[in-house]
Amino acid sequence: MLELEARAEPSRLMSCLSPLLAVALMLAGGLLVFSALGKDPGEGFRVFFLNPIKDLYGISELLLKATPLMLCAIGLAIGFRANIWNIGAEGQFMLGAVAATGIALHFDASDGALLLPAMVVAGALGGAAWAAIPALLRTRFNANEILVSLMLVYVAQLFVSWLVFGPWMDPDGFNFPQTRMFGDAALLPALLDGTRLHLGFALAITVLVAGHAFMNRSHAGFRMRVAGQAPDAARYAGFSAARTVWTGLLLGGAAAGLAGMAEVAGPMGQLTDKVGSGYGFAAIIVAFVGRLNAFGIFLASLLMALLYIGGEQAQQYLNLPSSISMVFQGMLLFFLLGADVLINYRLRLRRRAG
């Protein structure tokens, strides 16, 4: 019979292979799901995974969808490496969108070149300010940052709703919960003609590179890695636990805020009550599938974006509910958690005695 046997030390090979194993099991599980729903598994696979990337426009949409996931996930990874569990990136995403929208609406008549940079800064500061709340409560009152950051997501949703149903509602918008459309100067320029892919993707790649450098090439990143892997050693070395908490949460919040800014200044072009699209929660899966590594996060973001778009394609061509993409996300997380057991344990075949 099969038994789990503890490894002498964690397996670096399985740490790399477990996301691939989880993806393979998710694909196999997906075929079973399509079959259970009465659809041809081969056709379902083609529509869900191949249709979205069959041409240049499809690939551009994939990169567009991956942009906020990359930004949120790399910020979360910095904190997760230090065991700072920021679960509220979704709320920080929305506050970044709100801050950027405030700049765009206030300077609506402006066509200056500084408007977009100001929105970028405002988005990062908005997300960081929202993340500062759990950071303050953790360092001053030892409040659990998981619960605080998660509960603040719902506060952010209500705040956005109040704005778009109230003071920021478009007077010419037929009472829809949305702001005025941004002016051209407040929109991110397109990277490819004929597509919606915008400069936010280049920003996301830049932040990924900066995140990699911070985590692996800076003294602050080293302190955070030590705090996560050996807390006792970090305390002995005099590394400030409070500074680690503030750094992890503020950087995560700023990155999520940038993602929110890129969303409202990109494909949306305005703030609506639907600005929270679950990117902040999906980015948690992306960060762990990517092994808290910048390049891994890039690849995992593409996969998660494919699941989002594949769900839309399945809804359109297979008459399946849009929630099918959530089923695939759930399977990916489930199989990843299962495969990660093999990092610290190995399977052994033991014969029954007698």
JSON list of C-alpha atoms in Angstrom, two decimals, residues 156-326:
[
{"chain": "A", "resi": 156, "resn": "ALA", "atom": "CA", "xyz": [-13.70, 48.97, -0.50]},
{"chain": "A", "resi": 157, "resn": "GLN", "atom": "CA", "xyz": [-16.56, 47.49, -2.53]},
{"chain": "A", "resi": 158, "resn": "LEU", "atom": "CA", "xyz": [-19.11, 49.56, -0.62]},
{"chain": "A", "resi": 159, "resn": "PHE", "atom": "CA", "xyz": [-16.97, 52.69, -0.98]},
{"chain": "A", "resi": 160, "resn": "VAL", "atom": "CA", "xyz": [-16.76, 52.23, -4.75]},
{"chain": "A", "resi": 161, "resn": "SER", "atom": "CA", "xyz": [-20.52, 51.67, -4.91]},
{"chain": "A", "resi": 162, "resn": "TRP", "atom": "CA", "xyz": [-21.16, 54.84, -2.92]},
{"chain": "A", "resi": 163, "resn": "LEU", "atom": "CA", "xyz": [-18.98, 56.86, -5.29]},
{"chain": "A", "resi": 164, "resn": "VAL", "atom": "CA", "xyz": [-20.49, 55.60, -8.56]},
{"chain": "A", "resi": 165, "resn": "PHE", "atom": "CA", "xyz": [-24.07, 55.70, -7.26]},
{"chain": "A", "resi": 166, "resn": "GLY", "atom": "CA", "xyz": [-23.47, 59.11, -5.69]},
{"chain": "A", "resi": 167, "resn": "PRO", "atom": "CA", "xyz": [-20.99, 61.97, -6.13]},
{"chain": "A", "resi": 168, "resn": "TRP", "atom": "CA", "xyz": [-19.10, 60.53, -9.10]},
{"chain": "A", "resi": 169, "resn": "MET", "atom": "CA", "xyz": [-22.08, 59.19, -11.07]},
{"chain": "A", "resi": 170, "resn": "ASP", "atom": "CA", "xyz": [-22.09, 60.30, -14.70]},
{"chain": "A", "resi": 171, "resn": "PRO", "atom": "CA", "xyz": [-24.97, 62.81, -15.03]},
{"chain": "A", "resi": 172, "resn": "ASP", "atom": "CA", "xyz": [-25.40, 61.73, -18.65]},
{"chain": "A", "resi": 173, "resn": "GLY", "atom": "CA", "xyz": [-25.10, 58.01, -17.89]},
{"chain": "A", "resi": 174, "resn": "PHE", "atom": "CA", "xyz": [-28.83, 57.17, -17.61]},
{"chain": "A", "resi": 175, "resn": "ASN", "atom": "CA", "xyz": [-28.40, 56.40, -13.88]},
{"chain": "A", "resi": 176, "resn": "PHE", "atom": "CA", "xyz": [-25.95, 53.58, -14.51]},
{"chain": "A", "resi": 177, "resn": "PRO", "atom": "CA", "xyz": [-23.40, 53.21, -11.65]},
{"chain": "A", "resi": 178, "resn": "GLN", "atom": "CA", "xyz": [-20.42, 54.61, -13.50]},
{"chain": "A", "resi": 179, "resn": "THR", "atom": "CA", "xyz": [-18.34, 57.76, -13.77]},
{"chain": "A", "resi": 180, "resn": "ARG", "atom": "CA", "xyz": [-17.82, 59.86, -16.87]},
{"chain": "A", "resi": 181, "resn": "MET", "atom": "CA", "xyz": [-15.54, 58.36, -19.48]},
{"chain": "A", "resi": 182, "resn": "PHE", "atom": "CA", "xyz": [-11.94, 59.48, -19.07]},
{"chain": "A", "resi": 183, "resn": "GLY", "atom": "CA", "xyz": [-10.44, 61.92, -21.52]},
{"chain": "A", "resi": 184, "resn": "ASP", "atom": "CA", "xyz": [-7.85, 60.71, -24.02]},
{"chain": "A", "resi": 185, "resn": "ALA", "atom": "CA", "xyz": [-4.98, 62.08, -21.90]},
{"chain": "A", "resi": 186, "resn": "ALA", "atom": "CA", "xyz": [-6.06, 59.85, -19.01]},
{"chain": "A", "resi": 187, "resn": "LEU", "atom": "CA", "xyz": [-6.06, 56.63, -21.05]},
{"chain": "A", "resi": 188, "resn": "LEU", "atom": "CA", "xyz": [-3.07, 54.32, -21.41]},
{"chain": "A", "resi": 189, "resn": "PRO", "atom": "CA", "xyz": [-1.86, 54.28, -25.04]},
{"chain": "A", "resi": 190, "resn": "ALA", "atom": "CA", "xyz": [-2.18, 51.08, -27.04]},
{"chain": "A", "resi": 191, "resn": "LEU", "atom": "CA", "xyz": [0.90, 48.95, -27.63]},
{"chain": "A", "resi": 192, "resn": "LEU", "atom": "CA", "xyz": [-0.45, 47.18, -30.73]},
{"chain": "A", "resi": 193, "resn": "ASP", "atom": "CA", "xyz": [-2.68, 48.81, -33.32]},
{"chain": "A", "resi": 194, "resn": "GLY", "atom": "CA", "xyz": [-6.04, 47.12, -33.67]},
{"chain": "A", "resi": 195, "resn": "THR", "atom": "CA", "xyz": [-5.91, 45.59, -30.17]},
{"chain": "A", "resi": 196, "resn": "ARG", "atom": "CA", "xyz": [-6.76, 46.68, -26.64]},
{"chain": "A", "resi": 197, "resn": "LEU", "atom": "CA", "xyz": [-3.31, 45.81, -25.26]},
{"chain": "A", "resi": 198, "resn": "HIS", "atom": "CA", "xyz": [-1.98, 48.96, -23.63]},
{"chain": "A", "resi": 199, "resn": "LEU", "atom": "CA", "xyz": [1.06, 50.39, -21.89]},
{"chain": "A", "resi": 200, "resn": "GLY", "atom": "CA", "xyz": [-0.03, 48.80, -18.63]},
{"chain": "A", "resi": 201, "resn": "PHE", "atom": "CA", "xyz": [1.45, 45.52, -19.85]},
{"chain": "A", "resi": 202, "resn": "ALA", "atom": "CA", "xyz": [4.87, 47.15, -20.19]},
{"chain": "A", "resi": 203, "resn": "LEU", "atom": "CA", "xyz": [4.38, 48.60, -16.71]},
{"chain": "A", "resi": 204, "resn": "ALA", "atom": "CA", "xyz": [3.59, 45.12, -15.36]},
{"chain": "A", "resi": 205, "resn": "ILE", "atom": "CA", "xyz": [6.76, 43.67, -16.90]},
{"chain": "A", "resi": 206, "resn": "THR", "atom": "CA", "xyz": [8.78, 46.52, -15.39]},
{"chain": "A", "resi": 207, "resn": "VAL", "atom": "CA", "xyz": [7.28, 45.87, -11.96]},
{"chain": "A", "resi": 208, "resn": "LEU", "atom": "CA", "xyz": [7.99, 42.13, -12.32]},
{"chain": "A", "resi": 209, "resn": "VAL", "atom": "CA", "xyz": [11.66, 42.88, -13.03]},
{"chain": "A", "resi": 210, "resn": "ALA", "atom": "CA", "xyz": [11.80, 45.35, -10.13]},
{"chain": "A", "resi": 211, "resn": "GLY", "atom": "CA", "xyz": [10.12, 42.81, -7.84]},
{"chain": "A", "resi": 212, "resn": "HIS", "atom": "CA", "xyz": [12.66, 40.15, -8.82]},
{"chain": "A", "resi": 213, "resn": "ALA", "atom": "CA", "xyz": [15.52, 42.54, -8.12]},
{"chain": "A", "resi": 214, "resn": "PHE", "atom": "CA", "xyz": [14.03, 43.53, -4.77]},
{"chain": "A", "resi": 215, "resn": "MET", "atom": "CA", "xyz": [13.44, 39.95, -3.62]},
{"chain": "A", "resi": 216, "resn": "ASN", "atom": "CA", "xyz": [16.75, 38.51, -4.81]},
{"chain": "A", "resi": 217, "resn": "ARG", "atom": "CA", "xyz": [19.25, 41.35, -5.13]},
{"chain": "A", "resi": 218, "resn": "SER", "atom": "CA", "xyz": [18.51, 43.78, -2.30]},
{"chain": "A", "resi": 219, "resn": "HIS", "atom": "CA", "xyz": [19.32, 43.79, 1.40]},
{"chain": "A", "resi": 220, "resn": "ALA", "atom": "CA", "xyz": [15.68, 44.54, 2.24]},
{"chain": "A", "resi": 221, "resn": "GLY", "atom": "CA", "xyz": [14.58, 41.52, 0.22]},
{"chain": "A", "resi": 222, "resn": "PHE", "atom": "CA", "xyz": [17.16, 39.38, 2.00]},
{"chain": "A", "resi": 223, "resn": "ARG", "atom": "CA", "xyz": [15.80, 40.52, 5.39]},
{"chain": "A", "resi": 224, "resn": "MET", "atom": "CA", "xyz": [12.29, 39.56, 4.33]},
{"chain": "A", "resi": 225, "resn": "ARG", "atom": "CA", "xyz": [13.39, 36.12, 3.09]},
{"chain": "A", "resi": 226, "resn": "VAL", "atom": "CA", "xyz": [15.15, 35.46, 6.39]},
{"chain": "A", "resi": 227, "resn": "ALA", "atom": "CA", "xyz": [12.09, 36.63, 8.33]},
{"chain": "A", "resi": 228, "resn": "GLY", "atom": "CA", "xyz": [9.96, 34.16, 6.41]},
{"chain": "A", "resi": 229, "resn": "GLN", "atom": "CA", "xyz": [12.31, 31.17, 6.45]},
{"chain": "A", "resi": 230, "resn": "ALA", "atom": "CA", "xyz": [13.94, 31.57, 9.88]},
{"chain": "A", "resi": 231, "resn": "PRO", "atom": "CA", "xyz": [12.08, 34.01, 12.16]},
{"chain": "A", "resi": 232, "resn": "ASP", "atom": "CA", "xyz": [14.31, 33.22, 15.13]},
{"chain": "A", "resi": 233, "resn": "ALA", "atom": "CA", "xyz": [17.43, 33.98, 13.10]},
{"chain": "A", "resi": 234, "resn": "ALA", "atom": "CA", "xyz": [15.86, 37.25, 11.91]},
{"chain": "A", "resi": 235, "resn": "ARG", "atom": "CA", "xyz": [15.18, 38.31, 15.50]},
{"chain": "A", "resi": 236, "resn": "TYR", "atom": "CA", "xyz": [18.70, 37.32, 16.55]},
{"chain": "A", "resi": 237, "resn": "ALA", "atom": "CA", "xyz": [20.14, 39.39, 13.70]},
{"chain": "A", "resi": 238, "resn": "GLY", "atom": "CA", "xyz": [18.11, 42.39, 14.83]},
{"chain": "A", "resi": 239, "resn": "PHE", "atom": "CA", "xyz": [15.82, 42.56, 11.80]},
{"chain": "A", "resi": 240, "resn": "SER", "atom": "CA", "xyz": [12.76, 44.63, 12.63]},
{"chain": "A", "resi": 241, "resn": "ALA", "atom": "CA", "xyz": [9.55, 42.58, 12.52]},
{"chain": "A", "resi": 242, "resn": "ALA", "atom": "CA", "xyz": [7.47, 45.76, 12.24]},
{"chain": "A", "resi": 243, "resn": "ARG", "atom": "CA", "xyz": [9.51, 46.96, 9.26]},
{"chain": "A", "resi": 244, "resn": "THR", "atom": "CA", "xyz": [8.99, 43.59, 7.57]},
{"chain": "A", "resi": 245, "resn": "VAL", "atom": "CA", "xyz": [5.21, 43.84, 8.04]},
{"chain": "A", "resi": 246, "resn": "TRP", "atom": "CA", "xyz": [5.07, 47.40, 6.73]},
{"chain": "A", "resi": 247, "resn": "THR", "atom": "CA", "xyz": [7.28, 46.62, 3.74]},
{"chain": "A", "resi": 248, "resn": "GLY", "atom": "CA", "xyz": [5.35, 43.51, 2.75]},
{"chain": "A", "resi": 249, "resn": "LEU", "atom": "CA", "xyz": [1.93, 45.08, 3.01]},
{"chain": "A", "resi": 250, "resn": "LEU", "atom": "CA", "xyz": [2.77, 48.48, 1.52]},
{"chain": "A", "resi": 251, "resn": "LEU", "atom": "CA", "xyz": [4.54, 47.02, -1.51]},
{"chain": "A", "resi": 252, "resn": "GLY", "atom": "CA", "xyz": [1.71, 44.53, -2.04]},
{"chain": "A", "resi": 253, "resn": "GLY", "atom": "CA", "xyz": [-0.85, 47.31, -1.76]},
{"chain": "A", "resi": 254, "resn": "ALA", "atom": "CA", "xyz": [1.05, 49.60, -4.12]},
{"chain": "A", "resi": 255, "resn": "ALA", "atom": "CA", "xyz": [1.33, 46.89, -6.78]},
{"chain": "A", "resi": 256, "resn": "ALA", "atom": "CA", "xyz": [-2.39, 46.07, -6.49]},
{"chain": "A", "resi": 257, "resn": "GLY", "atom": "CA", "xyz": [-3.18, 49.79, -6.70]},
{"chain": "A", "resi": 258, "resn": "LEU", "atom": "CA", "xyz": [-1.17, 50.02, -9.92]},
{"chain": "A", "resi": 259, "resn": "ALA", "atom": "CA", "xyz": [-3.24, 47.15, -11.29]},
{"chain": "A", "resi": 260, "resn": "GLY", "atom": "CA", "xyz": [-6.43, 49.03, -10.42]},
{"chain": "A", "resi": 261, "resn": "MET", "atom": "CA", "xyz": [-5.12, 52.14, -12.12]},
{"chain": "A", "resi": 262, "resn": "ALA", "atom": "CA", "xyz": [-4.24, 50.15, -15.25]},
{"chain": "A", "resi": 263, "resn": "GLU", "atom": "CA", "xyz": [-7.75, 48.68, -15.34]},
{"chain": "A", "resi": 264, "resn": "VAL", "atom": "CA", "xyz": [-9.67, 51.96, -15.21]},
{"chain": "A", "resi": 265, "resn": "ALA", "atom": "CA", "xyz": [-7.19, 53.78, -17.49]},
{"chain": "A", "resi": 266, "resn": "GLY", "atom": "CA", "xyz": [-7.12, 50.86, -19.91]},
{"chain": "A", "resi": 267, "resn": "PRO", "atom": "CA", "xyz": [-9.98, 48.67, -21.11]},
{"chain": "A", "resi": 268, "resn": "MET", "atom": "CA", "xyz": [-12.65, 50.25, -18.87]},
{"chain": "A", "resi": 269, "resn": "GLY", "atom": "CA", "xyz": [-11.89, 53.93, -19.39]},
{"chain": "A", "resi": 270, "resn": "GLN", "atom": "CA", "xyz": [-14.02, 54.79, -16.34]},
{"chain": "A", "resi": 271, "resn": "LEU", "atom": "CA", "xyz": [-14.83, 53.60, -12.84]},
{"chain": "A", "resi": 272, "resn": "THR", "atom": "CA", "xyz": [-17.88, 51.35, -12.37]},
{"chain": "A", "resi": 273, "resn": "ASP", "atom": "CA", "xyz": [-19.26, 49.26, -9.53]},
{"chain": "A", "resi": 274, "resn": "LYS", "atom": "CA", "xyz": [-17.91, 46.19, -11.36]},
{"chain": "A", "resi": 275, "resn": "VAL", "atom": "CA", "xyz": [-14.27, 47.30, -11.16]},
{"chain": "A", "resi": 276, "resn": "GLY", "atom": "CA", "xyz": [-13.51, 44.51, -8.68]},
{"chain": "A", "resi": 277, "resn": "SER", "atom": "CA", "xyz": [-13.24, 41.52, -11.01]},
{"chain": "A", "resi": 278, "resn": "GLY", "atom": "CA", "xyz": [-11.63, 39.10, -8.59]},
{"chain": "A", "resi": 279, "resn": "TYR", "atom": "CA", "xyz": [-8.10, 39.79, -9.82]},
{"chain": "A", "resi": 280, "resn": "GLY", "atom": "CA", "xyz": [-6.84, 40.31, -6.27]},
{"chain": "A", "resi": 281, "resn": "PHE", "atom": "CA", "xyz": [-8.07, 36.91, -5.14]},
{"chain": "A", "resi": 282, "resn": "ALA", "atom": "CA", "xyz": [-6.96, 35.12, -8.32]},
{"chain": "A", "resi": 283, "resn": "ALA", "atom": "CA", "xyz": [-3.52, 36.66, -7.87]},
{"chain": "A", "resi": 284, "resn": "ILE", "atom": "CA", "xyz": [-3.09, 34.64, -4.66]},
{"chain": "A", "resi": 285, "resn": "ILE", "atom": "CA", "xyz": [-3.30, 31.46, -6.73]},
{"chain": "A", "resi": 286, "resn": "VAL", "atom": "CA", "xyz": [-1.00, 33.00, -9.35]},
{"chain": "A", "resi": 287, "resn": "ALA", "atom": "CA", "xyz": [1.63, 33.84, -6.73]},
{"chain": "A", "resi": 288, "resn": "PHE", "atom": "CA", "xyz": [1.74, 30.29, -5.39]},
{"chain": "A", "resi": 289, "resn": "VAL", "atom": "CA", "xyz": [1.56, 28.57, -8.77]},
{"chain": "A", "resi": 290, "resn": "GLY", "atom": "CA", "xyz": [4.47, 30.82, -9.76]},
{"chain": "A", "resi": 291, "resn": "ARG", "atom": "CA", "xyz": [6.39, 29.72, -6.64]},
{"chain": "A", "resi": 292, "resn": "LEU", "atom": "CA", "xyz": [6.64, 33.37, -5.45]},
{"chain": "A", "resi": 293, "resn": "ASN", "atom": "CA", "xyz": [9.12, 33.90, -8.29]},
{"chain": "A", "resi": 294, "resn": "ALA", "atom": "CA", "xyz": [8.84, 36.71, -10.85]},
{"chain": "A", "resi": 295, "resn": "PHE", "atom": "CA", "xyz": [9.26, 34.53, -13.93]},
{"chain": "A", "resi": 296, "resn": "GLY", "atom": "CA", "xyz": [6.97, 31.88, -12.49]},
{"chain": "A", "resi": 297, "resn": "ILE", "atom": "CA", "xyz": [4.37, 34.58, -11.78]},
{"chain": "A", "resi": 298, "resn": "PHE", "atom": "CA", "xyz": [4.61, 35.74, -15.40]},
{"chain": "A", "resi": 299, "resn": "LEU", "atom": "CA", "xyz": [3.81, 32.23, -16.65]},
{"chain": "A", "resi": 300, "resn": "ALA", "atom": "CA", "xyz": [1.13, 31.62, -14.03]},
{"chain": "A", "resi": 301, "resn": "SER", "atom": "CA", "xyz": [-0.53, 34.93, -14.93]},
{"chain": "A", "resi": 302, "resn": "LEU", "atom": "CA", "xyz": [-0.81, 33.82, -18.53]},
{"chain": "A", "resi": 303, "resn": "LEU", "atom": "CA", "xyz": [-2.38, 30.55, -17.40]},
{"chain": "A", "resi": 304, "resn": "MET", "atom": "CA", "xyz": [-4.88, 32.29, -15.11]},
{"chain": "A", "resi": 305, "resn": "ALA", "atom": "CA", "xyz": [-5.74, 34.79, -17.84]},
{"chain": "A", "resi": 306, "resn": "LEU", "atom": "CA", "xyz": [-6.37, 31.86, -20.18]},
{"chain": "A", "resi": 307, "resn": "LEU", "atom": "CA", "xyz": [-8.79, 30.40, -17.63]},
{"chain": "A", "resi": 308, "resn": "TYR", "atom": "CA", "xyz": [-10.68, 33.70, -17.49]},
{"chain": "A", "resi": 309, "resn": "ILE", "atom": "CA", "xyz": [-10.93, 34.06, -21.27]},
{"chain": "A", "resi": 310, "resn": "GLY", "atom": "CA", "xyz": [-11.57, 30.35, -21.76]},
{"chain": "A", "resi": 311, "resn": "GLY", "atom": "CA", "xyz": [-14.58, 30.65, -19.47]},
{"chain": "A", "resi": 312, "resn": "GLU", "atom": "CA", "xyz": [-15.94, 33.44, -21.64]},
{"chain": "A", "resi": 313, "resn": "GLN", "atom": "CA", "xyz": [-15.38, 31.34, -24.77]},
{"chain": "A", "resi": 314, "resn": "ALA", "atom": "CA", "xyz": [-17.09, 28.32, -23.19]},
{"chain": "A", "resi": 315, "resn": "GLN", "atom": "CA", "xyz": [-20.06, 30.50, -22.30]},
{"chain": "A", "resi": 316, "resn": "GLN", "atom": "CA", "xyz": [-20.31, 31.80, -25.86]},
{"chain": "A", "resi": 317, "resn": "TYR", "atom": "CA", "xyz": [-19.66, 28.65, -27.88]},
{"chain": "A", "resi": 318, "resn": "LEU", "atom": "CA", "xyz": [-20.60, 25.78, -25.54]},
{"chain": "A", "resi": 319, "resn": "ASN", "atom": "CA", "xyz": [-23.49, 27.42, -23.69]},
{"chain": "A", "resi": 320, "resn": "LEU", "atom": "CA", "xyz": [-21.81, 26.80, -20.35]},
{"chain": "A", "resi": 321, "resn": "PRO", "atom": "CA", "xyz": [-22.11, 29.15, -17.37]},
{"chain": "A", "resi": 322, "resn": "SER", "atom": "CA", "xyz": [-19.36, 31.77, -17.03]},
{"chain": "A", "resi": 323, "resn": "SER", "atom": "CA", "xyz": [-18.55, 30.29, -13.61]},
{"chain": "A", "resi": 324, "resn": "ILE", "atom": "CA", "xyz": [-16.82, 27.39, -15.41]},
{"chain": "A", "resi": 325, "resn": "SER", "atom": "CA", "xyz": [-13.61, 29.41, -15.22]},
{"chain": "A", "resi": 326, "resn": "MET", "atom": "CA", "xyz": [-13.94, 29.47, -11.41]}
]
